[in-house]
Coordinates of C-alpha atoms in Angstrom, one line a residue:
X1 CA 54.5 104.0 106.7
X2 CA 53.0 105.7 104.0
X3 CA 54.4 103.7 101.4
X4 CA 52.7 100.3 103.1
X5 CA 49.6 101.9 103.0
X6 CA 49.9 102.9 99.2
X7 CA 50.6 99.7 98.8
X8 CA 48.2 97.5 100.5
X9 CA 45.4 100.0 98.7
X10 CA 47.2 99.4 95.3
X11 CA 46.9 95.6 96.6
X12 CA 43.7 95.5 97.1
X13 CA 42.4 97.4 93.9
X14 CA 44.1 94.9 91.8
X15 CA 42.6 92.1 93.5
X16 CA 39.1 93.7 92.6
X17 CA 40.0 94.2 89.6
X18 CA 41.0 91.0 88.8
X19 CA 37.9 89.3 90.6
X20 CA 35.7 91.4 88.3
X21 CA 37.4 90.5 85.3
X22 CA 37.2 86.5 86.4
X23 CA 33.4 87.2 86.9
X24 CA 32.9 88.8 83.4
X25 CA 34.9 86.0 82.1
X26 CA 32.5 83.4 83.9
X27 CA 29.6 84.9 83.3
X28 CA 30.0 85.3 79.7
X29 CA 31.0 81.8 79.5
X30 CA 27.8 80.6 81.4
X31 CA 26.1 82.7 78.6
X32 CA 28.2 81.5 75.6
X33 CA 27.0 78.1 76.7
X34 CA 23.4 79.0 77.2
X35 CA 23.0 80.0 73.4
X36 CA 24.4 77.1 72.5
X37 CA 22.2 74.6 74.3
X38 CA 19.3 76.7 73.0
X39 CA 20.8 76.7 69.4
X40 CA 21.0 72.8 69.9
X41 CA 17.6 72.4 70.7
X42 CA 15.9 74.7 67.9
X43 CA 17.8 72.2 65.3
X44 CA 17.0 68.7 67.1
X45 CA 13.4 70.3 67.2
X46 CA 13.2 71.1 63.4
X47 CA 15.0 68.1 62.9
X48 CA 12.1 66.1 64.5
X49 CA 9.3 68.1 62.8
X50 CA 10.7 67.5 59.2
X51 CA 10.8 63.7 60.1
X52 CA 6.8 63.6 60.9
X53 CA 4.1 62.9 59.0
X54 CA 2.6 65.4 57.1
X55 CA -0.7 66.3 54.5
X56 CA 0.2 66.8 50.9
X57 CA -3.3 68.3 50.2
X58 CA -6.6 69.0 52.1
X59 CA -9.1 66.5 51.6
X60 CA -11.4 68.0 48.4
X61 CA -15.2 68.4 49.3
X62 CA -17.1 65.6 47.6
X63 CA -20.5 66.1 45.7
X64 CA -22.4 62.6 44.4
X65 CA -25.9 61.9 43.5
X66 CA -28.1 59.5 45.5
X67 CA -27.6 56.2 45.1
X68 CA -23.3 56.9 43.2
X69 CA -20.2 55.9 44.3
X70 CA -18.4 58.5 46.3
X71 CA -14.7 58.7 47.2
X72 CA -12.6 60.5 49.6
X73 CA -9.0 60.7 49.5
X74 CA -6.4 61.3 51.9
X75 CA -2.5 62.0 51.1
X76 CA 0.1 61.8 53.6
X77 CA 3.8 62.4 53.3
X78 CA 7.1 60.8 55.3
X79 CA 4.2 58.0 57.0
X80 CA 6.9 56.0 58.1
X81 CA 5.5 53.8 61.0
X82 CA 2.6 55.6 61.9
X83 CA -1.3 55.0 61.0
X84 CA -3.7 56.1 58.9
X85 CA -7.4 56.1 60.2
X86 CA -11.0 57.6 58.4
X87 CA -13.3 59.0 61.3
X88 CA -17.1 60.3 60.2
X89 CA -17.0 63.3 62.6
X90 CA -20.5 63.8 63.3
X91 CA -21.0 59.9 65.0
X92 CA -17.2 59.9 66.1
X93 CA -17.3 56.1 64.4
X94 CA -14.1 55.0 63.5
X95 CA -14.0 53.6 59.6
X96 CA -10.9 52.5 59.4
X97 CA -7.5 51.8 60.6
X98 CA -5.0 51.7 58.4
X99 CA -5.3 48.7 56.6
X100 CA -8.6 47.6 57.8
X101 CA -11.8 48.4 57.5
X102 CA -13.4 48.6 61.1
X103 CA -17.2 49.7 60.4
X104 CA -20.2 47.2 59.9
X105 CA -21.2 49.1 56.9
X106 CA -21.0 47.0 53.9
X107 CA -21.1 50.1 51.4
X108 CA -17.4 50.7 52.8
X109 CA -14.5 50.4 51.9
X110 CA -10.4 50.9 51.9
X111 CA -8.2 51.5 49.7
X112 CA -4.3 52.9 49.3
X113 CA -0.9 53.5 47.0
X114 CA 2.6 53.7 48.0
X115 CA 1.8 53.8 51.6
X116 CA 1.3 57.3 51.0
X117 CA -2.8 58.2 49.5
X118 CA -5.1 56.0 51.9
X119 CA -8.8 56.3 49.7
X120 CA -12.2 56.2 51.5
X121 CA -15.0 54.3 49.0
X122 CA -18.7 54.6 49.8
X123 CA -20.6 52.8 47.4
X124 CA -24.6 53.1 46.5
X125 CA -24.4 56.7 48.7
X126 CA -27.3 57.4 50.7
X127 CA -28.9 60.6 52.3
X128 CA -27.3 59.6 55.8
X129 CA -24.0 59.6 54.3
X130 CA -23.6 63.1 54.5
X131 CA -21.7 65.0 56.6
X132 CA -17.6 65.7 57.6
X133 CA -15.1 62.6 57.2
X134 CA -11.8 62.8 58.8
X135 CA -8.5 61.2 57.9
X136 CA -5.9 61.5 60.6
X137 CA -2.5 60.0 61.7
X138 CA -1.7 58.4 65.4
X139 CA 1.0 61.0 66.0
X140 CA 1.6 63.0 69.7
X141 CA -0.5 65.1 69.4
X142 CA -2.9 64.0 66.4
X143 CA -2.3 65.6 63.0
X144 CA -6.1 65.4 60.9
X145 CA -7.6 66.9 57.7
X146 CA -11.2 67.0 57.1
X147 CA -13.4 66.4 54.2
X148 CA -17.1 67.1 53.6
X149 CA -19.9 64.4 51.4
X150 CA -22.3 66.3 49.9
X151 CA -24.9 63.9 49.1
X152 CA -27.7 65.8 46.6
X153 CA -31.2 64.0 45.3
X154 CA -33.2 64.7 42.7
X155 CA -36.6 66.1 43.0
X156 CA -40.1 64.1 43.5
X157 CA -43.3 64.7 43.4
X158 CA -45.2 63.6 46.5
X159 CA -48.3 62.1 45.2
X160 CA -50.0 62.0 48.3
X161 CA -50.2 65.8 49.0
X162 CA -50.4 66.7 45.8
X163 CA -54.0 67.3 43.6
X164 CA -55.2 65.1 41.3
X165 CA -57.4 65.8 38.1
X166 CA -59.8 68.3 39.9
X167 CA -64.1 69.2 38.1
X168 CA -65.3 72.5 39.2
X169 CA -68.3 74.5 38.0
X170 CA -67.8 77.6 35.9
X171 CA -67.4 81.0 38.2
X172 CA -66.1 79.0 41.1
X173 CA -63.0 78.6 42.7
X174 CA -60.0 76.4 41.9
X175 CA -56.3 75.5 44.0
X176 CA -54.5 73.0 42.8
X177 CA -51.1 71.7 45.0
X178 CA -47.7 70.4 44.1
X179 CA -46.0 68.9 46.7
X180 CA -41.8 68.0 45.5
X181 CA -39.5 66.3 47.8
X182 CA -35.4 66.7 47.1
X183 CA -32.0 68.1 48.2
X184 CA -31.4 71.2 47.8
X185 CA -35.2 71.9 48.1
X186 CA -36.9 71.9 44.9
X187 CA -38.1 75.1 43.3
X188 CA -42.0 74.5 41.8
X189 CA -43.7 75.8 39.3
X190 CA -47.0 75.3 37.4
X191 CA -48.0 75.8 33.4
X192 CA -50.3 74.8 30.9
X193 CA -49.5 71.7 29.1
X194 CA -50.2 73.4 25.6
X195 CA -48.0 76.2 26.3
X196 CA -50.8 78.9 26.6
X197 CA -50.9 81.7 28.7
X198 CA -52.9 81.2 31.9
X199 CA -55.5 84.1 32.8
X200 CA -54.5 83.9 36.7
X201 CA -56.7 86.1 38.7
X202 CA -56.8 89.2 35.8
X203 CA -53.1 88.6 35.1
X204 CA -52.3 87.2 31.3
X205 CA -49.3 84.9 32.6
X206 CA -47.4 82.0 31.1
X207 CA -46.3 80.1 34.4
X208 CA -46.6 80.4 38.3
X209 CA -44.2 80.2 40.8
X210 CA -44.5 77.9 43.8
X211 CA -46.7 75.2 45.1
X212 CA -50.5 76.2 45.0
X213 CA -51.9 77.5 42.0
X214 CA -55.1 78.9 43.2
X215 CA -57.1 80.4 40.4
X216 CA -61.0 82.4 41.2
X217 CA -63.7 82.8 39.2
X218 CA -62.8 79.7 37.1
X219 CA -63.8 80.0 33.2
X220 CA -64.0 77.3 30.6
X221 CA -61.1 79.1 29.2
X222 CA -59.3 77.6 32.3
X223 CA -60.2 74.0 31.3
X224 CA -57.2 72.2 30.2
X225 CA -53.9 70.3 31.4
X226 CA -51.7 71.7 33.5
X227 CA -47.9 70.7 34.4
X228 CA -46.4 70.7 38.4
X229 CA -42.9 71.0 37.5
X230 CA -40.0 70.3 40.3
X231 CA -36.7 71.2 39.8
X232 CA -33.5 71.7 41.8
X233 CA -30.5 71.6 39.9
X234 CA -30.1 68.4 40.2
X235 CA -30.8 66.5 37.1
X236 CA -33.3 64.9 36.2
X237 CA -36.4 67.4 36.4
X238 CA -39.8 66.0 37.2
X239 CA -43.4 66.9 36.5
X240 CA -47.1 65.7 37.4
X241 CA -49.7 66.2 34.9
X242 CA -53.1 67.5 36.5
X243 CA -56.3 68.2 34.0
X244 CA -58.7 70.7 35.2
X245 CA -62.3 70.2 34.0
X246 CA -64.9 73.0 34.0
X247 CA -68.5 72.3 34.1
X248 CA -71.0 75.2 31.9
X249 CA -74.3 74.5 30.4
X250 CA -74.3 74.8 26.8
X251 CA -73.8 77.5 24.8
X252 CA -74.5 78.3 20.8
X253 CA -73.7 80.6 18.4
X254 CA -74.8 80.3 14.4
X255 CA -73.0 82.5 11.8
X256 CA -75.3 82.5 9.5
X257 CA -79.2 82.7 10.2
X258 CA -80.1 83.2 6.9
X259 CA -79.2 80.9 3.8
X260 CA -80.2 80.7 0.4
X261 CA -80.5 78.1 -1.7
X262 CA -82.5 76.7 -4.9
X263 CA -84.4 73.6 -6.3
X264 CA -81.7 71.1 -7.2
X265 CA -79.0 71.9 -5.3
X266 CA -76.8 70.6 -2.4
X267 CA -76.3 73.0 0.9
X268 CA -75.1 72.8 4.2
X269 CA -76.1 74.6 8.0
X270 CA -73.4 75.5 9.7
X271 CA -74.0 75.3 13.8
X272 CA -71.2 75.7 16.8
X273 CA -71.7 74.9 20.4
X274 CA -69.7 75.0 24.2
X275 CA -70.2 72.9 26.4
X276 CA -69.0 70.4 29.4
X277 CA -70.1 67.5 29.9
X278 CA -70.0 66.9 26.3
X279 CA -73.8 67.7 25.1
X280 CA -76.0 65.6 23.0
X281 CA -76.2 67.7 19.5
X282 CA -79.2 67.1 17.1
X283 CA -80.7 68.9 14.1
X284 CA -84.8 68.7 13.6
X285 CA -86.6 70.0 11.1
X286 CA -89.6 73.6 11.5
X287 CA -92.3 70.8 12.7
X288 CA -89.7 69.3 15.0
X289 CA -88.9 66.0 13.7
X290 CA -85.3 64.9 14.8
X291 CA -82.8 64.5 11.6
X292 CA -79.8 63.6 13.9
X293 CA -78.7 62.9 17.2
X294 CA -74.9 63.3 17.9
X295 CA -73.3 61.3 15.2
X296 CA -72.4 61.3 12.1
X297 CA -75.3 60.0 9.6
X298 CA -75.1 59.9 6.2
X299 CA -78.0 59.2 3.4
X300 CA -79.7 60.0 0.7
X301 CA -80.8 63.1 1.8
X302 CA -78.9 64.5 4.5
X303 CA -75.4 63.9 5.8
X304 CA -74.6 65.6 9.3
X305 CA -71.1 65.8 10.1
X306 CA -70.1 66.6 13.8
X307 CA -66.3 67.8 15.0
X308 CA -65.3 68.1 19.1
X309 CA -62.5 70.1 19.7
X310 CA -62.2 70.1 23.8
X311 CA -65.5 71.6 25.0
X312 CA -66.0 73.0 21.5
X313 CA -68.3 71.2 18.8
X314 CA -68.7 72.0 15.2
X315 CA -72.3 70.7 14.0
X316 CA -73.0 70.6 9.7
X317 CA -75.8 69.6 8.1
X318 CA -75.7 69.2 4.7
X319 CA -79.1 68.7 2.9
X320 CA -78.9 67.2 -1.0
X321 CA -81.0 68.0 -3.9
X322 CA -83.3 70.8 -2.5
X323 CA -86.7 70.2 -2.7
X324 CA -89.8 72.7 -2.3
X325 CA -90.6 70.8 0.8
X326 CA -87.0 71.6 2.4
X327 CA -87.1 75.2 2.6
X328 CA -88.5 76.7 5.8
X329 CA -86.4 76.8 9.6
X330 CA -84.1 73.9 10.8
X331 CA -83.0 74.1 14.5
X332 CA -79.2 73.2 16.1
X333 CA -80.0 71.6 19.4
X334 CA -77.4 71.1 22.4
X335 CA -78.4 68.9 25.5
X336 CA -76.2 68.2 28.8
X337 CA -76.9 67.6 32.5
X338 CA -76.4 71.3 33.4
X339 CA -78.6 73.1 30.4
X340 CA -79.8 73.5 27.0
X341 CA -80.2 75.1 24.4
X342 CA -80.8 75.8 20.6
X343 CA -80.7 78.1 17.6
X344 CA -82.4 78.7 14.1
X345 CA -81.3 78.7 10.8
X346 CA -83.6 79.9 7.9
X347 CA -83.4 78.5 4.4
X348 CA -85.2 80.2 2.0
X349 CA -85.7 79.4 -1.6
X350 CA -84.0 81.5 -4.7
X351 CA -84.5 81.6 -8.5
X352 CA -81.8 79.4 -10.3
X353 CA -79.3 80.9 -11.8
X354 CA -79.4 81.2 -15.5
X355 CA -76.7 79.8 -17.8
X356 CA -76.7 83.1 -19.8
X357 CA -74.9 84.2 -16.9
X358 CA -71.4 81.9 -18.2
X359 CA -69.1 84.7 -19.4
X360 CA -65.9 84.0 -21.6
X361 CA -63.9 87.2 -21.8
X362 CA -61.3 86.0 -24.1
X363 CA -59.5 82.9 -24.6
X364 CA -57.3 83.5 -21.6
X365 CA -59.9 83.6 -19.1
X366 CA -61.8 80.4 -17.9
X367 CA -65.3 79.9 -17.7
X368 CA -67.1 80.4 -14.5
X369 CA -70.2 80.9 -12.7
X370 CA -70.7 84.3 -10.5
X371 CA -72.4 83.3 -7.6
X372 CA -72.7 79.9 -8.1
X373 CA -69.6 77.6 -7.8
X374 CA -68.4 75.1 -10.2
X375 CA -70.3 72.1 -10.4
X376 CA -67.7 70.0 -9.6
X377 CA -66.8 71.3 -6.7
X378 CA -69.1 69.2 -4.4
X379 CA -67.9 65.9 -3.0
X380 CA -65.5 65.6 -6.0
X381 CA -67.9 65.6 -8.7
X382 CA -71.3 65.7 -7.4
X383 CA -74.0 68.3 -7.9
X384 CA -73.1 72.4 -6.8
X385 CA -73.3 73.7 -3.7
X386 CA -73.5 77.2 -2.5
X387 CA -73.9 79.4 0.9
X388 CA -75.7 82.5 0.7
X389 CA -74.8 84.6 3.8
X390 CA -78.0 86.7 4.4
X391 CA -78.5 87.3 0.7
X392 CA -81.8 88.7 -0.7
X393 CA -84.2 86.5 -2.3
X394 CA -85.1 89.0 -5.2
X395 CA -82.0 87.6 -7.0
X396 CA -81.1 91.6 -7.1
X397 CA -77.6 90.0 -6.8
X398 CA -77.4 87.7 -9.4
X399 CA -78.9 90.4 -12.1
X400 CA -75.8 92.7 -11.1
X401 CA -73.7 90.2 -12.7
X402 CA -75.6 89.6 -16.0
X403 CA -74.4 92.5 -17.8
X404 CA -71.1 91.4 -17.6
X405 CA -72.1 87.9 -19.9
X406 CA -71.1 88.3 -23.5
X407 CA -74.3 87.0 -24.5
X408 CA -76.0 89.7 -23.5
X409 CA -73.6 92.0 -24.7
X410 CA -74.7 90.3 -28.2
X411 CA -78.6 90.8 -27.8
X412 CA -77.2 94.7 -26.8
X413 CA -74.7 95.2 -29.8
X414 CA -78.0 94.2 -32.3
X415 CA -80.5 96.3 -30.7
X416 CA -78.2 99.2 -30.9
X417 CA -77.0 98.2 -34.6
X418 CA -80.7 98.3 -35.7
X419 CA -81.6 101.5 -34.1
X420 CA -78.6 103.0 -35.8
X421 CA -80.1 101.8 -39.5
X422 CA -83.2 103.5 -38.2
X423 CA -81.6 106.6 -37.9
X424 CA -80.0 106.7 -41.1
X425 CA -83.2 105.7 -42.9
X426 CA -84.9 108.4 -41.5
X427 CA -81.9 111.0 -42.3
X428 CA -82.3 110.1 -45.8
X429 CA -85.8 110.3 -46.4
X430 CA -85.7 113.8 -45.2
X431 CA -83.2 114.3 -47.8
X432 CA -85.2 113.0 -50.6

């Protein structure tokens, strides 16, 4: 009895044992097959992606000029059958599809090589133009790249906002305005025209930054051209020429108030003025009769020359063959809207200078006159002319040069000769 029992348990443990062992087996072949559906599907899947289109390159960011040709381009590997299209992302209007252009814009166009670089062409660019462009390919789902137009313009100058040539009186206020248009946004600046440095509100600079140039307390130093230049790094530059005017009454200044002259000779008075508007300029005479009025005159007796340099005028009057009726005061007159005024210049008569004042020291120096010039120094060959600045008219000046002439070295060496026979005379006599 025993033994049927130890059997029947023996019976019944291999029975387990083999339905475990035929459920490993099962299982691992349900598993077995698992991994290799999964396997199967990982290749078929790379297998899929490595037949679809792909980008060979981003799409390169495009800067052009207003008004150039721009062109983006788009390269796409393994194309097969799908399409290319250009998109402008910002409007979401569609540019082109594959082979054909779809936009109304006439400035576009399509071209393309080897089915495999699809090129966007915008001609004659405009400021609208810029923005993102997209080139992408009808796969599932959508494969796209993205390119951006940089469109840049040079710098203008707005007329209409900015100042014209501007008057203003002297000790007033002045702003002048520059208004520049561009992209990127144009940096200002203002200068002189000359190149000089501008005295800008106690500051000695040579240029100012930005659109207003506001200067106080204008001064005719002030007056002048100045430049609005606009710049942005896109070439070409551009400036606006604006001229400043200041307005003064006139103003006078004579560097010699004294001159000295003598019977015979030619001379000339020397007078400078300021002044804006231009003045009227005129010499006249010490009873007041006019000799010149603002232009250039020339006779007999007196030739008055007059030079303008901006607001600065530079008055001569030259007066030929002095007479005994010419010496006395002559007065520089300067006339304009705003003022007037006037200065005096004094000519008085002096001895002539004697000829015994020629020198020759030796036959390497040349002959000349100390205090007078040559003679042929006036208008290429006329009579001498000389300026005395402030001299005195005892001629104590002219004497301190006369013991230098070797004539009167002579007349000395004989006077001194016969005073030495004297002596000797006399020393013999005593003698005897």
């Amino acid at each position: 009895m025993e033994t049927l029992v130890n059997n029947a348990v023996w019976n019944l443990i291999v029975c387990f044992c083999l339905l475990g062992t035929n459920v490993i087996i099962i299982s691992g072949s349900l598993q077995s097959g698992k991994e290799v559906d999964l396997n199967a599907n990982s290749v078929n899947q790379f297998n899929h992606e490595s037949s679809m289109p792909r980008f060979a390159e981003p799409i390169p960011n495009v800067t052009v000029s207003i008004g150039r040709d721009a062109l983006l381009a788009c390269v796409v590997d393994n194309l097969r059958g799908f399409k290319v299209a250009w998109v402008r992302v910002d409007t979401q209007t569609i540019l082109s599809i594959h082979h054909n252009v779809i936009t109304q814009n006439p400035r576009v166009t399509l071209s393309y090589n080897d089915h495999r670089s699809w090129y966007l062409h915008i001609r004659d660019v405009h400021e609208e133009d810029r923005g993102w462009y997209m080139c992408q390919v009808n796969t599932d789902p959508m494969r796209s790249r993205q390119g951006y137009l940089q469109v840049v313009v040079p710098p203008s100058i707005i007329d209409k906002e900015t100042s014209t040539d501007m008057v203003v009186r002297e000790a007033s206020n002045a702003t002048l305005i520059c208004k520049a248009a561009g992209y990127p946004e144009p940096y200002v600046m203002w200068r002189r025209e000359d190149g000089e440095d501008i005295n800008y509100n106690g500051d000695t600079v040579n240029f100012i930054d930005g659109e207003v140039l506001h200067i106080t307390r204008v001064s005719r130093l002030h007056m002048g051209a100045y430049l609005c230049i606009a710049s942005n790094g896109v070439p070409p530059s551009i400036s606006k020429r604006v001229t400043l005017k200041v307005q003064f009454p006139p103003m006078l200044t004579i560097s010699n108030q004294l001159v000295g002259g003598y019977v015979g000779q030619d001379i000339k008075l020397e007078c400078h003025t300021e002044a804006f508007p231009t003045s009227i300029n005129f010499w006249t005479t010490e009873k007041g009769d006019m000799i010149v009025s603002d232009m250039t005159v020339s006779g007999e007796k007196y030739e008055a020359i007059s030079t303008d340099n901006g607001y600065n005028k530079y008055m001569i009057l030259k007066i030929r063959k002095l007479s005994p009726q010419d010496f006395g005061s002559y007065k520089c007159v300067a006339k304009n809207s705003l003022g007037e005024t006037d200065g005096f210049i004094k000519l008085d008569q002096i001895e002539v200078p004697s000829r015994s004042m020629a020198i020759t020291e030796g036959p390497e120096y040349d002959r000349k006159d100390y205090g007078v010039e040559n003679e042929n120094n006036y208008n290429e060959g006329g009579s001498s002319e000389i300026v005395f600045n402030s001299l005195p008219t005892d001629n104590s000046s002219l004497n301190s040069h006369a013991t230098r002439s070797y004539g009167f070295r002579v007349d000395w060496l004989i006077i001194v000769s016969a005073g030495w026979c004297c002596v000797v005379a006399m020393v013999q006599s005593s003698c005897r």
